[in-house]
Amino acid sequence: MLEHLTVVTHPLVQHKLTLMRDKETSTAGFRRLLREISLLLAYEVTRGLEMTTTEIETPLQKMQAPVLDGKKLALISILRAGNGLLDGVLELVPAARVGFVGLYRDPETLQPVQYYCKVPAELEDRLTILVDPMLATGNSSVAAVDLMKEKGAKNIRFLCLLAAPEGVARMREAHPDVPIVTAAVDECLNDHGYIVPGLGDAGDRMFGTK
Ligand code: URA
């Protein structure tokens, strides 16, 4: 079982994160680093998956060997920045089922509004991993978890690259049953809801938009 918050302090993760934070890092470099770091984070967020054994035959003898048990896990990308993390995680777990959630912030109420949702069937029987690089205010993350629970998911984990203390607290309050895995928890949010020191707008940096 994962703790409510896991900060992945592995030196490779921290080194790559520093390169990603650097504003001089190009779009191509940022994307490559995100793919690499997401493989390492995927390793952590899939810790403790249920296992069973199957009989195989090595060149020497038969053995009961460990394999993943249960239904294929579900990876849910929170659009659009989630797609950057999704690619790397999928490389590590290629048989995973994939879903997408689109949320925008209503300019008047500032609350997240869903504009897209397509998720795999039978979420209740799958480990469901939501991916979004930035856990900032936590509003969209909480809304995305709400939605997954409405769709039946019972075993949910949240994977991000960077988190703000405000977002972690909001998730802990709304969804204490959802463990968060991240590479760092930064200082705070600024007045525009950006994580400080952060890395800027993750979507813009990975897609080269502004
Ligand atoms: N989303 C981003 O892309 N960056 C932040 O710092 C906060 C939210």
GROMACS .gro file of C-alpha atoms in nm, residues 42-165:
model
  124
   42ALA     CA    1   0.560   0.483  -1.334
   43TYR     CA    2   0.786   0.237  -1.153
   44GLU     CA    3   0.688   0.400  -0.820
   45VAL     CA    4   0.319   0.446  -0.885
   46THR     CA    5   0.279   0.078  -0.979
   47ARG     CA    6   0.445  -0.041  -0.658
   48GLY     CA    7   0.253  -0.316  -0.477
   49LEU     CA    8   0.039  -0.427  -0.771
   50GLU     CA    9  -0.131  -0.758  -0.708
   51MET     CA   10   0.066  -1.060  -0.824
   52THR     CA   11  -0.003  -1.423  -0.896
   53THR     CA   12   0.212  -1.701  -1.035
   54THR     CA   13   0.210  -1.891  -1.360
   55GLU     CA   14   0.394  -2.203  -1.462
   56ILE     CA   15   0.669  -2.151  -1.719
   57GLU     CA   16   0.959  -2.360  -1.834
   58THR     CA   17   1.306  -2.209  -1.830
   59PRO     CA   18   1.580  -2.380  -2.033
   60LEU     CA   19   1.657  -2.572  -1.714
   61GLN     CA   20   1.328  -2.663  -1.550
   62LYS     CA   21   0.966  -2.577  -1.482
   63MET     CA   22   0.892  -2.308  -1.226
   64GLN     CA   23   0.607  -2.108  -1.079
   65ALA     CA   24   0.695  -1.750  -1.179
   66PRO     CA   25   0.536  -1.421  -1.068
   67VAL     CA   26   0.311  -1.223  -1.304
   68LEU     CA   27   0.069  -0.934  -1.257
   69ASP     CA   28  -0.276  -1.042  -1.143
   70GLY     CA   29  -0.622  -0.908  -1.216
   71LYS     CA   30  -0.760  -0.688  -1.488
   72LYS     CA   31  -0.535  -0.459  -1.690
   73LEU     CA   32  -0.486  -0.131  -1.513
   74ALA     CA   33  -0.648   0.189  -1.638
   75LEU     CA   34  -0.441   0.499  -1.711
   76ILE     CA   35  -0.645   0.817  -1.726
   77SER     CA   36  -0.486   1.127  -1.872
   78ILE     CA   37  -0.616   1.465  -1.764
   79LEU     CA   38  -0.603   1.668  -2.087
   80ARG     CA   39  -0.396   1.806  -2.225
   81ALA     CA   40  -0.075   1.799  -2.023
   82GLY     CA   41  -0.149   1.452  -1.887
   83ASN     CA   42  -0.067   1.309  -2.230
   84GLY     CA   43   0.301   1.387  -2.178
   85LEU     CA   44   0.315   1.164  -1.870
   86LEU     CA   45   0.087   0.904  -2.026
   87ASP     CA   46   0.330   0.816  -2.308
   88GLY     CA   47   0.609   0.714  -2.072
   89VAL     CA   48   0.384   0.523  -1.835
   90LEU     CA   49   0.234   0.333  -2.130
   91GLU     CA   50   0.578   0.233  -2.241
   92LEU     CA   51   0.628   0.061  -1.906
   93VAL     CA   52   0.275  -0.084  -1.889
   94PRO     CA   53   0.189  -0.137  -2.256
   95ALA     CA   54  -0.121  -0.349  -2.194
   96ALA     CA   55  -0.290  -0.081  -1.981
   97ARG     CA   56  -0.630   0.049  -2.087
   98VAL     CA   57  -0.638   0.425  -2.147
   99GLY     CA   58  -0.893   0.696  -2.081
  100PHE     CA   59  -0.907   1.074  -2.114
  101VAL     CA   60  -1.072   1.343  -1.905
  102GLY     CA   61  -1.104   1.701  -2.029
  103LEU     CA   62  -1.177   1.976  -1.778
  104TYR     CA   63  -1.165   2.354  -1.817
  105ARG     CA   64  -1.193   2.620  -1.554
  106ASP     CA   65  -1.515   2.826  -1.568
  107PRO     CA   66  -1.391   3.188  -1.577
  108GLU     CA   67  -1.670   3.307  -1.345
  109THR     CA   68  -1.699   3.033  -1.086
  110LEU     CA   69  -1.334   2.917  -1.132
  111GLN     CA   70  -1.467   2.565  -1.089
  112PRO     CA   71  -1.366   2.281  -1.322
  113VAL     CA   72  -1.620   2.193  -1.592
  114GLN     CA   73  -1.601   1.861  -1.775
  115TYR     CA   74  -1.595   1.880  -2.157
  116TYR     CA   75  -1.472   1.528  -2.236
  117CYS     CA   76  -1.469   1.191  -2.065
  118LYS     CA   77  -1.398   0.854  -2.220
  119VAL     CA   78  -1.274   0.582  -1.986
  120PRO     CA   79  -1.224   0.205  -2.002
  121ALA     CA   80  -1.506  -0.029  -1.896
  122GLU     CA   81  -1.510  -0.205  -1.558
  123LEU     CA   82  -1.310   0.057  -1.372
  124GLU     CA   83  -1.435  -0.100  -1.048
  125ASP     CA   84  -1.209  -0.400  -1.113
  126ARG     CA   85  -0.899  -0.205  -1.220
  127LEU     CA   86  -0.629  -0.005  -1.052
  128THR     CA   87  -0.697   0.340  -1.199
  129ILE     CA   88  -0.402   0.576  -1.230
  130LEU     CA   89  -0.480   0.939  -1.308
  131VAL     CA   90  -0.191   1.127  -1.469
  132ASP     CA   91  -0.141   1.503  -1.477
  133PRO     CA   92   0.205   1.664  -1.452
  134MET     CA   93   0.097   1.952  -1.228
  135LEU     CA   94  -0.103   1.921  -0.906
  136ALA     CA   95  -0.160   2.293  -0.848
  137THR     CA   96  -0.481   2.411  -0.677
  138GLY     CA   97  -0.607   2.054  -0.680
  139ASN     CA   98  -0.947   2.163  -0.818
  140SER     CA   99  -0.922   1.972  -1.145
  141SER     CA  100  -0.752   1.675  -0.978
  142VAL     CA  101  -1.029   1.648  -0.719
  143ALA     CA  102  -1.291   1.680  -0.996
  144ALA     CA  103  -1.117   1.411  -1.202
  145VAL     CA  104  -1.108   1.173  -0.905
  146ASP     CA  105  -1.477   1.251  -0.834
  147LEU     CA  106  -1.553   1.156  -1.191
  148MET     CA  107  -1.357   0.831  -1.176
  149LYS     CA  108  -1.540   0.736  -0.856
  150GLU     CA  109  -1.874   0.814  -1.029
  151LYS     CA  110  -1.762   0.580  -1.307
  152GLY     CA  111  -1.704   0.307  -1.050
  153ALA     CA  112  -1.329   0.324  -0.980
  154LYS     CA  113  -1.248   0.208  -0.627
  155ASN     CA  114  -0.872   0.181  -0.635
  156ILE     CA  115  -0.725   0.509  -0.761
  157ARG     CA  116  -0.374   0.655  -0.758
  158PHE     CA  117  -0.265   0.999  -0.876
  159LEU     CA  118   0.063   1.051  -1.060
  160CYS     CA  119   0.213   1.396  -1.114
  161LEU     CA  120   0.551   1.550  -1.173
  162LEU     CA  121   0.521   1.852  -0.945
  163ALA     CA  122   0.279   1.933  -0.667
  164ALA     CA  123   0.197   2.247  -0.468
  165PRO     CA  124   0.130   2.203  -0.094
   0.00000   0.00000   0.00000
